[in-house]
CSV table of C-alpha atoms in Angstrom, one decimal:
chain,number,residue,atom,x,y,z
A,1,MET,CA,-102.6,-29.4,-75.0
A,2,LYS,CA,-100.4,-30.0,-72.0
A,3,ARG,CA,-103.2,-29.1,-69.6
A,4,SER,CA,-105.7,-31.6,-71.2
A,5,LEU,CA,-103.0,-34.3,-71.1
A,6,LEU,CA,-102.4,-33.6,-67.4
A,7,ILE,CA,-106.1,-33.7,-66.6
A,8,GLU,CA,-106.5,-37.0,-68.5
A,9,GLU,CA,-103.6,-38.5,-66.5
A,10,ILE,CA,-105.2,-37.3,-63.2
A,11,ASN,CA,-108.6,-38.8,-64.2
A,12,THR,CA,-106.9,-42.1,-65.0
A,13,ASP,CA,-105.1,-42.2,-61.7
A,14,LEU,CA,-108.1,-41.2,-59.7
A,15,ILE,CA,-110.8,-43.2,-61.4
A,16,TRP,CA,-111.3,-45.1,-58.2
A,17,SER,CA,-112.2,-41.9,-56.3
A,18,GLY,CA,-115.0,-40.8,-58.5
A,19,LEU,CA,-113.2,-37.6,-59.4
A,20,HIS,CA,-113.6,-36.7,-63.1
A,21,VAL,CA,-112.5,-33.4,-64.6
A,22,GLU,CA,-113.8,-32.5,-68.0
A,23,THR,CA,-111.2,-31.6,-70.6
A,24,ASN,CA,-111.7,-28.5,-72.8
A,25,THR,CA,-109.9,-26.6,-75.5
A,26,GLU,CA,-109.7,-23.6,-73.1
A,27,TYR,CA,-109.4,-23.3,-69.4
A,28,VAL,CA,-109.7,-20.6,-66.7
A,29,PRO,CA,-107.4,-20.4,-63.7
A,30,GLU,CA,-110.2,-21.0,-61.2
A,31,VAL,CA,-111.0,-24.4,-62.7
A,32,LEU,CA,-107.4,-25.5,-62.4
A,33,LYS,CA,-107.0,-24.2,-58.9
A,34,ASP,CA,-110.2,-26.0,-57.8
A,35,THR,CA,-109.0,-29.2,-59.4
A,36,ALA,CA,-105.7,-28.8,-57.5
A,37,GLU,CA,-107.5,-28.4,-54.2
A,38,ARG,CA,-109.7,-31.5,-54.8
A,39,PHE,CA,-106.7,-33.4,-55.9
A,40,ALA,CA,-104.8,-32.5,-52.7
A,41,GLU,CA,-107.8,-33.5,-50.5
A,42,ILE,CA,-108.1,-36.9,-52.2
A,43,TRP,CA,-104.4,-37.7,-51.9
A,44,LYS,CA,-104.1,-36.0,-48.5
A,45,ILE,CA,-101.1,-34.1,-49.8
A,46,ASP,CA,-98.8,-32.5,-47.3
A,47,LYS,CA,-96.8,-29.7,-48.9
A,48,SER,CA,-94.2,-29.8,-46.1
A,49,SER,CA,-93.2,-33.3,-47.4
A,50,PHE,CA,-92.5,-32.0,-51.0
A,51,VAL,CA,-88.9,-32.6,-52.1
A,52,TYR,CA,-86.8,-30.4,-54.5
A,53,GLY,CA,-83.3,-30.3,-55.9
A,54,LYS,CA,-80.8,-32.7,-57.2
A,55,GLY,CA,-80.9,-36.2,-55.8
A,56,HIS,CA,-84.6,-36.1,-54.9
A,57,ARG,CA,-87.3,-37.7,-56.9
A,58,LYS,CA,-90.7,-36.1,-56.8
A,59,THR,CA,-93.8,-38.3,-56.4
A,60,VAL,CA,-96.3,-38.5,-59.1
A,61,GLN,CA,-98.8,-36.7,-56.9
A,62,GLN,CA,-96.4,-33.8,-56.1
A,63,ARG,CA,-95.6,-33.4,-59.8
A,64,GLN,CA,-99.2,-33.4,-60.9
A,65,TYR,CA,-100.2,-31.0,-58.1
A,66,GLU,CA,-97.4,-28.5,-58.9
A,67,LYS,CA,-98.2,-28.7,-62.6
A,68,LEU,CA,-101.9,-27.8,-62.0
A,69,LEU,CA,-100.8,-24.7,-59.9
A,70,GLU,CA,-98.2,-23.8,-62.5
A,71,TYR,CA,-100.7,-23.9,-65.3
A,72,ALA,CA,-103.2,-21.9,-63.3
A,73,ALA,CA,-100.6,-19.2,-62.6
A,74,LYS,CA,-99.5,-19.1,-66.2
A,75,LEU,CA,-103.2,-18.6,-67.3
A,76,GLU,CA,-103.5,-15.7,-64.8
A,77,GLU,CA,-100.4,-14.2,-66.3
A,78,TYR,CA,-101.8,-14.5,-69.8
A,79,ILE,CA,-105.1,-12.9,-68.7
A,80,GLU,CA,-103.2,-10.0,-67.2
A,81,LYS,CA,-101.1,-9.4,-70.3
A,82,ILE,CA,-104.1,-9.6,-72.6
A,83,GLY,CA,-105.9,-7.1,-70.4
A,84,ILE,CA,-103.0,-4.7,-70.7
A,85,CYS,CA,-102.8,-5.1,-74.5
A,86,GLY,CA,-106.5,-4.6,-75.0
A,87,PRO,CA,-108.4,-5.5,-78.2
A,88,ASP,CA,-106.5,-3.1,-80.5
A,89,ARG,CA,-102.9,-4.2,-80.2
A,90,ASN,CA,-100.8,-7.3,-79.6
A,91,SER,CA,-97.7,-6.0,-77.7
A,92,TYR,CA,-96.7,-3.6,-75.0
A,93,SER,CA,-93.5,-2.5,-73.2
A,94,LYS,CA,-92.8,-3.9,-69.8
A,95,THR,CA,-91.5,-0.5,-68.7
A,96,ASP,CA,-94.4,1.5,-70.2
A,97,HIS,CA,-97.6,-0.5,-70.6
A,98,SER,CA,-99.1,2.3,-72.7
A,99,ALA,CA,-96.4,2.0,-75.4
A,100,THR,CA,-96.6,-0.4,-78.3
A,101,PHE,CA,-93.7,-2.0,-80.1
A,102,MET,CA,-93.4,-0.5,-83.5
A,103,ARG,CA,-91.0,-0.7,-86.4
A,104,ILE,CA,-89.1,2.6,-86.2
A,105,LYS,CA,-87.1,4.1,-89.0
A,106,THR,CA,-83.6,2.8,-89.4
A,107,ASP,CA,-80.8,4.3,-87.4
A,108,TYR,CA,-77.7,6.0,-88.7
A,109,MET,CA,-76.1,2.5,-89.0
A,110,GLY,CA,-78.9,1.2,-91.2
A,111,ASN,CA,-80.3,-1.1,-88.5
A,112,ASP,CA,-84.0,-1.7,-88.1
A,113,GLN,CA,-85.4,-0.5,-84.9
A,114,LEU,CA,-88.2,-2.4,-83.1
A,115,LEU,CA,-88.9,-0.2,-80.1
A,116,PRO,CA,-91.8,0.7,-77.8
A,117,ALA,CA,-93.3,3.9,-79.2
A,118,TYR,CA,-96.4,6.0,-79.6
A,119,ASN,CA,-98.0,7.0,-82.9
A,120,VAL,CA,-98.2,10.8,-82.8
A,121,GLN,CA,-100.5,12.4,-85.3
A,122,VAL,CA,-100.8,16.2,-86.0
A,123,GLY,CA,-103.2,18.2,-88.2
A,124,VAL,CA,-101.6,21.3,-89.6
A,125,ALA,CA,-103.4,24.4,-90.9
A,126,ASP,CA,-101.6,27.6,-92.0
A,127,GLU,CA,-98.4,26.2,-90.5
A,128,TYR,CA,-99.9,25.9,-87.1
A,129,ILE,CA,-100.7,22.6,-85.3
A,130,ALA,CA,-104.5,22.7,-85.2
A,131,VAL,CA,-105.0,19.3,-83.6
A,132,VAL,CA,-102.7,16.6,-82.2
A,133,GLU,CA,-103.5,13.0,-81.1
A,134,VAL,CA,-101.4,10.3,-79.5
A,135,ASN,CA,-102.3,6.7,-80.5
A,136,GLN,CA,-101.2,3.1,-79.7
A,137,TYR,CA,-101.9,2.0,-83.2
A,138,ARG,CA,-99.0,0.9,-85.4
A,139,SER,CA,-100.7,1.8,-88.6
A,140,ASP,CA,-101.4,5.4,-89.7
A,141,MET,CA,-104.7,4.2,-91.3
A,142,ASP,CA,-106.1,3.5,-87.8
A,143,CYS,CA,-105.1,6.9,-86.6
A,144,PHE,CA,-107.1,9.0,-89.1
A,145,ILE,CA,-110.5,8.7,-87.6
A,146,PRO,CA,-109.4,9.5,-84.0
A,147,LEU,CA,-107.6,12.5,-85.3
A,148,MET,CA,-110.6,13.8,-87.2
A,149,GLU,CA,-112.8,13.2,-84.1
A,150,GLN,CA,-110.4,15.2,-82.0
A,151,PHE,CA,-110.6,18.0,-84.6
A,152,TYR,CA,-114.4,17.9,-84.5
A,153,LYS,CA,-114.4,17.9,-80.7
A,154,THR,CA,-112.1,21.0,-80.7
A,155,TYR,CA,-113.6,23.1,-83.5
A,156,GLY,CA,-117.1,21.7,-83.9
A,157,PHE,CA,-116.8,20.8,-87.6
A,158,TYR,CA,-114.9,18.4,-89.8
A,159,PRO,CA,-112.3,19.7,-92.3
A,160,LYS,CA,-113.6,19.8,-95.9
A,161,TYR,CA,-110.4,18.7,-97.6
A,162,PRO,CA,-108.3,16.3,-95.3
A,163,ILE,CA,-105.2,15.9,-97.3
A,164,ALA,CA,-102.9,13.1,-96.2
A,165,ASP,CA,-100.2,10.8,-97.6
A,166,ALA,CA,-100.6,7.1,-98.7
A,167,GLY,CA,-100.5,5.8,-95.2
A,168,TYR,CA,-104.1,7.0,-94.6
A,169,GLY,CA,-106.0,5.9,-97.7
A,170,SER,CA,-108.2,2.9,-96.8
A,171,TYR,CA,-111.8,1.8,-97.3
A,172,ASN,CA,-112.7,2.5,-93.7
A,173,ASN,CA,-111.4,6.1,-93.9
A,174,TYR,CA,-113.0,6.8,-97.3
A,175,ILE,CA,-116.4,5.6,-96.0
A,176,TYR,CA,-115.9,7.7,-92.8
A,177,CYS,CA,-115.2,10.8,-95.0
A,178,GLU,CA,-118.4,10.2,-96.9
A,179,GLN,CA,-120.4,10.0,-93.7
A,180,LYS,CA,-118.9,13.2,-92.3
A,181,GLY,CA,-119.1,15.2,-95.5
A,182,MET,CA,-115.4,15.3,-96.2
A,183,GLU,CA,-113.8,15.0,-99.6
A,184,LYS,CA,-111.5,12.1,-100.4
A,185,TYR,CA,-108.0,13.6,-100.7
A,186,MET,CA,-105.9,10.8,-99.0
A,187,LYS,CA,-103.6,8.8,-101.2
A,188,PHE,CA,-103.9,5.1,-101.2
A,189,THR,CA,-101.0,2.6,-101.1
A,190,MET,CA,-100.5,2.2,-104.9
A,191,PHE,CA,-101.3,5.8,-105.8
A,192,LYS,CA,-97.9,6.7,-107.1
A,193,LYS,CA,-97.7,3.5,-109.2
A,194,GLU,CA,-101.2,4.1,-110.6
A,195,THR,CA,-100.5,7.7,-111.6
A,196,GLU,CA,-96.9,7.5,-112.7
A,197,ASP,CA,-96.3,4.0,-114.0
A,198,LYS,CA,-98.2,3.8,-117.3
A,199,LYS,CA,-97.2,0.2,-117.9
A,200,TYR,CA,-98.6,-0.9,-114.5
A,201,HIS,CA,-101.8,1.2,-114.9
A,202,GLU,CA,-102.6,-0.2,-118.4
A,203,ASN,CA,-101.4,-3.8,-117.6
A,204,PRO,CA,-104.1,-5.9,-119.3
A,205,PHE,CA,-103.6,-8.8,-116.8
A,206,ARG,CA,-104.7,-6.7,-113.8
A,207,ALA,CA,-108.1,-7.7,-112.6
A,208,VAL,CA,-109.4,-4.1,-112.7
A,209,ASN,CA,-108.5,-3.9,-116.4
A,210,PHE,CA,-110.5,-7.0,-117.4
A,211,LYS,CA,-113.2,-6.3,-119.9
A,212,VAL,CA,-116.9,-7.0,-119.3
A,213,ASP,CA,-118.9,-8.5,-122.2
A,214,ASN,CA,-122.5,-7.8,-123.1
A,215,GLU,CA,-123.7,-10.4,-120.7
A,216,GLY,CA,-121.8,-8.9,-117.7
A,217,ILE,CA,-119.1,-11.6,-117.6
A,218,LEU,CA,-115.5,-10.7,-116.9
A,219,ARG,CA,-113.1,-11.7,-119.7
A,220,CYS,CA,-109.4,-11.9,-119.5
A,221,PRO,CA,-107.2,-10.8,-122.4
A,222,TYR,CA,-107.4,-14.3,-123.9
A,223,GLY,CA,-111.2,-14.1,-123.8
A,224,LYS,CA,-111.7,-16.7,-121.0
A,225,ALA,CA,-114.6,-16.1,-118.7
A,226,PHE,CA,-114.3,-15.5,-115.0
A,227,HIS,CA,-117.2,-16.8,-113.0
A,228,PHE,CA,-118.2,-15.6,-109.5
A,229,ALA,CA,-117.2,-18.0,-106.8
A,230,TYR,CA,-118.0,-16.5,-103.4
A,231,ARG,CA,-117.8,-13.3,-101.3
A,232,LYS,CA,-115.2,-12.9,-98.6
A,233,ALA,CA,-115.3,-10.5,-95.7
A,234,VAL,CA,-112.2,-8.4,-95.3
A,235,LYS,CA,-110.5,-8.8,-92.0
A,236,GLY,CA,-110.5,-5.8,-89.7
A,237,ASN,CA,-113.0,-3.8,-91.8
A,238,GLN,CA,-115.5,-1.7,-89.8
A,239,TYR,CA,-118.1,-1.3,-92.5
A,240,GLY,CA,-118.7,-4.9,-93.6
A,241,ARG,CA,-116.5,-4.6,-96.7
A,242,GLN,CA,-116.5,-7.8,-98.8
A,243,GLU,CA,-114.4,-8.9,-101.8
A,244,GLU,CA,-115.9,-10.8,-104.7
A,245,ILE,CA,-113.8,-13.8,-105.7
A,246,TYR,CA,-113.9,-14.9,-109.4
A,247,THR,CA,-112.3,-18.0,-110.9
A,248,CYS,CA,-111.3,-18.5,-114.5
A,249,GLU,CA,-113.3,-21.2,-116.3
A,250,ASN,CA,-110.2,-22.9,-117.8
A,251,CYS,CA,-106.6,-21.6,-118.0
A,252,SER,CA,-105.1,-24.6,-119.7
A,253,GLY,CA,-103.6,-23.9,-123.1
A,254,CYS,CA,-103.6,-20.1,-122.5
A,255,PRO,CA,-100.6,-18.5,-124.3
A,256,TYR,CA,-100.5,-15.7,-121.7
A,257,ALA,CA,-100.5,-18.0,-118.6
A,258,ASP,CA,-96.9,-17.1,-117.7
A,259,GLN,CA,-97.8,-13.4,-117.6
A,260,CYS,CA,-101.2,-13.8,-116.1
A,261,LYS,CA,-100.8,-16.2,-113.2
A,262,LYS,CA,-98.1,-17.7,-111.0
A,263,THR,CA,-99.6,-21.1,-110.2
A,264,ASP,CA,-100.6,-24.2,-112.2
A,265,LYS,CA,-104.3,-23.8,-111.1
A,266,ASN,CA,-106.9,-21.6,-112.8
A,267,ARG,CA,-106.4,-18.0,-111.9
A,268,THR,CA,-108.5,-16.5,-109.1
A,269,ILE,CA,-109.0,-12.7,-108.8
A,270,ARG,CA,-110.5,-10.5,-106.1
A,271,ILE,CA,-112.7,-7.6,-107.1
A,272,ASN,CA,-114.1,-4.8,-104.9
A,273,ARG,CA,-115.8,-2.4,-107.3
A,274,GLU,CA,-116.7,0.1,-104.6
A,275,LEU,CA,-113.1,0.5,-103.5
A,276,THR,CA,-111.9,0.7,-107.1
A,277,SER,CA,-114.4,3.6,-107.8
A,278,MET,CA,-113.1,5.3,-104.6
A,279,HIS,CA,-109.6,5.1,-105.9
A,280,ASP,CA,-110.6,6.6,-109.2
A,281,GLU,CA,-112.3,9.5,-107.3
A,282,VAL,CA,-109.1,10.0,-105.2
A,283,ILE,CA,-107.0,10.1,-108.3
A,284,ARG,CA,-109.3,12.7,-109.9
A,285,ASN,CA,-109.3,14.8,-106.8
A,286,LEU,CA,-105.5,14.7,-106.2
A,287,GLU,CA,-104.6,15.3,-109.9
A,288,SER,CA,-106.9,18.4,-110.1
A,289,ILE,CA,-105.4,21.9,-109.7
A,290,GLN,CA,-106.8,22.1,-106.2
A,291,GLY,CA,-105.5,18.7,-105.4
A,292,ALA,CA,-102.0,19.5,-106.6
A,293,LEU,CA,-102.0,22.7,-104.5
A,294,LEU,CA,-103.2,20.8,-101.4
A,295,ARG,CA,-100.5,18.1,-101.9
A,296,MET,CA,-97.8,20.8,-102.2
A,297,ASN,CA,-99.1,22.5,-99.1
A,298,ARG,CA,-99.2,19.3,-97.2
A,299,SER,CA,-95.6,18.4,-98.0
A,300,ILE,CA,-94.5,21.8,-97.0
A,301,GLN,CA,-96.5,22.4,-93.8
A,302,ALA,CA,-97.1,18.9,-92.4
A,303,GLU,CA,-93.6,17.5,-93.1
A,304,GLY,CA,-92.1,20.9,-92.3
A,305,THR,CA,-93.7,20.8,-88.9
A,306,PHE,CA,-92.1,17.5,-88.0
A,307,GLY,CA,-88.8,18.7,-89.5
A,308,ILE,CA,-88.8,21.8,-87.2
A,309,ILE,CA,-89.7,19.8,-84.1
A,310,LYS,CA,-87.4,16.9,-84.7
A,311,ASN,CA,-84.4,18.5,-86.3
A,312,ASP,CA,-84.4,22.2,-85.5
A,313,ARG,CA,-85.7,21.7,-81.9
A,314,TRP,CA,-83.9,18.3,-81.5
A,315,TYR,CA,-87.0,16.7,-80.1
A,316,LYS,CA,-86.7,13.1,-81.2
A,317,ARG,CA,-87.7,11.1,-78.2
A,318,ILE,CA,-90.6,11.1,-75.8
A,319,VAL,CA,-89.2,11.2,-72.3
A,320,ARG,CA,-92.4,10.5,-70.2
A,321,ARG,CA,-94.3,7.3,-69.7
A,322,GLY,CA,-98.0,6.6,-69.7
A,323,MET,CA,-100.6,7.8,-72.2
A,324,ASN,CA,-101.8,10.8,-70.2
A,325,THR,CA,-98.3,12.2,-69.4
A,326,VAL,CA,-97.2,11.5,-73.0
A,327,LYS,CA,-100.2,13.5,-74.3
A,328,MET,CA,-99.3,16.3,-72.0
A,329,GLU,CA,-95.8,16.3,-73.3
A,330,ILE,CA,-96.8,16.3,-76.9
A,331,PHE,CA,-99.4,19.1,-76.2
A,332,LEU,CA,-96.7,21.2,-74.6
A,333,VAL,CA,-94.4,20.7,-77.6
A,334,SER,CA,-97.2,21.6,-80.0
A,335,ILE,CA,-98.0,24.8,-78.0
A,336,GLY,CA,-94.3,25.7,-78.1
A,337,HIS,CA,-94.2,25.2,-81.9
A,338,ASN,CA,-97.3,27.3,-82.4
A,339,LEU,CA,-95.9,30.1,-80.3
A,340,TYR,CA,-92.7,30.0,-82.2
A,341,LYS,CA,-94.6,30.2,-85.5
A,342,TYR,CA,-96.7,33.1,-84.3
A,343,GLN,CA,-93.7,35.1,-83.1
A,344,ASN,CA,-91.9,34.5,-86.3
A,345,LYS,CA,-94.8,35.7,-88.4
A,346,LYS,CA,-95.3,38.7,-86.1
A,347,MET,CA,-91.6,39.7,-86.5
A,348,ARG,CA,-91.8,39.4,-90.2
A,349,LEU,CA,-94.8,41.6,-90.4
A,350,HIS,CA,-93.1,44.1,-88.1
A,351,LYS,CA,-90.1,44.2,-90.4
A,352,VAL,CA,-92.2,44.7,-93.5
A,353,ALA,CA,-94.1,47.6,-91.8
């Protein structure tokens, strides 16, 4: 690190003075500032004698002193930026610290858009917006729990059948549904492929399709045993989810090696039986008659709500800045949508009567 190299250089130059600064892998601005002050006292540095610009050569002491202050200022800047980002995101906009940079849908020219944005989530019931939440998370998976908590805070209960698309199906959200008494009706990432692609679903080389013999040992299609190697914690999981890693005893000479693995080493697979059983439950729920009706209603009502707001009402961009004012803006838009829906239904009933 540059800071450690600088401190080692200073220690070498000032070994006669008894000053010794410990080098570390991490530093705080206060330590560097204190070192700069002690350094200035020992060398009796006069800042008015510092030289700058072309044709002037800085002394070693001036260069070292300025570097210490520069590194301290940079660390303070990093601390400030990390404080603005917080623990749940890694970017923010300079013009709106509450906004997070997200990959937006392509524009009319087909260009990818990386822009500061908010993740707006709505819960729709009977065509009305029942709950709305504004988040800084880039992934929809992280927005499910805050939305459900907002629903509970508003109505005093959790929805029995929270139907959602594949962006919300995760281990965390499924466990949360179990804890709150909600059924699992959120698609997972590979739901469409699992249910519509028979070749993929029945692929014998997928780890979930490996057979288990009478001794409880996993066997690949060629009959090779897969032995347990270790457990690995899944990064970012809130409930301590772990994957079991299994390694094949010997893949050499296997006639299916080209179809089964991509490397020259013995194949390694990851198994999470609990998550696999959850996926099976989700498939059963969504492929039932009730699940099909819920999916149809979701595509009509939830997607239709965004369609009305964004296309019919031409509301495609948040105009305010800051989380509180953005929430107020989204709430007002939602209220307007609900009043529009209510008036339309009222007029239809009036015409029928």
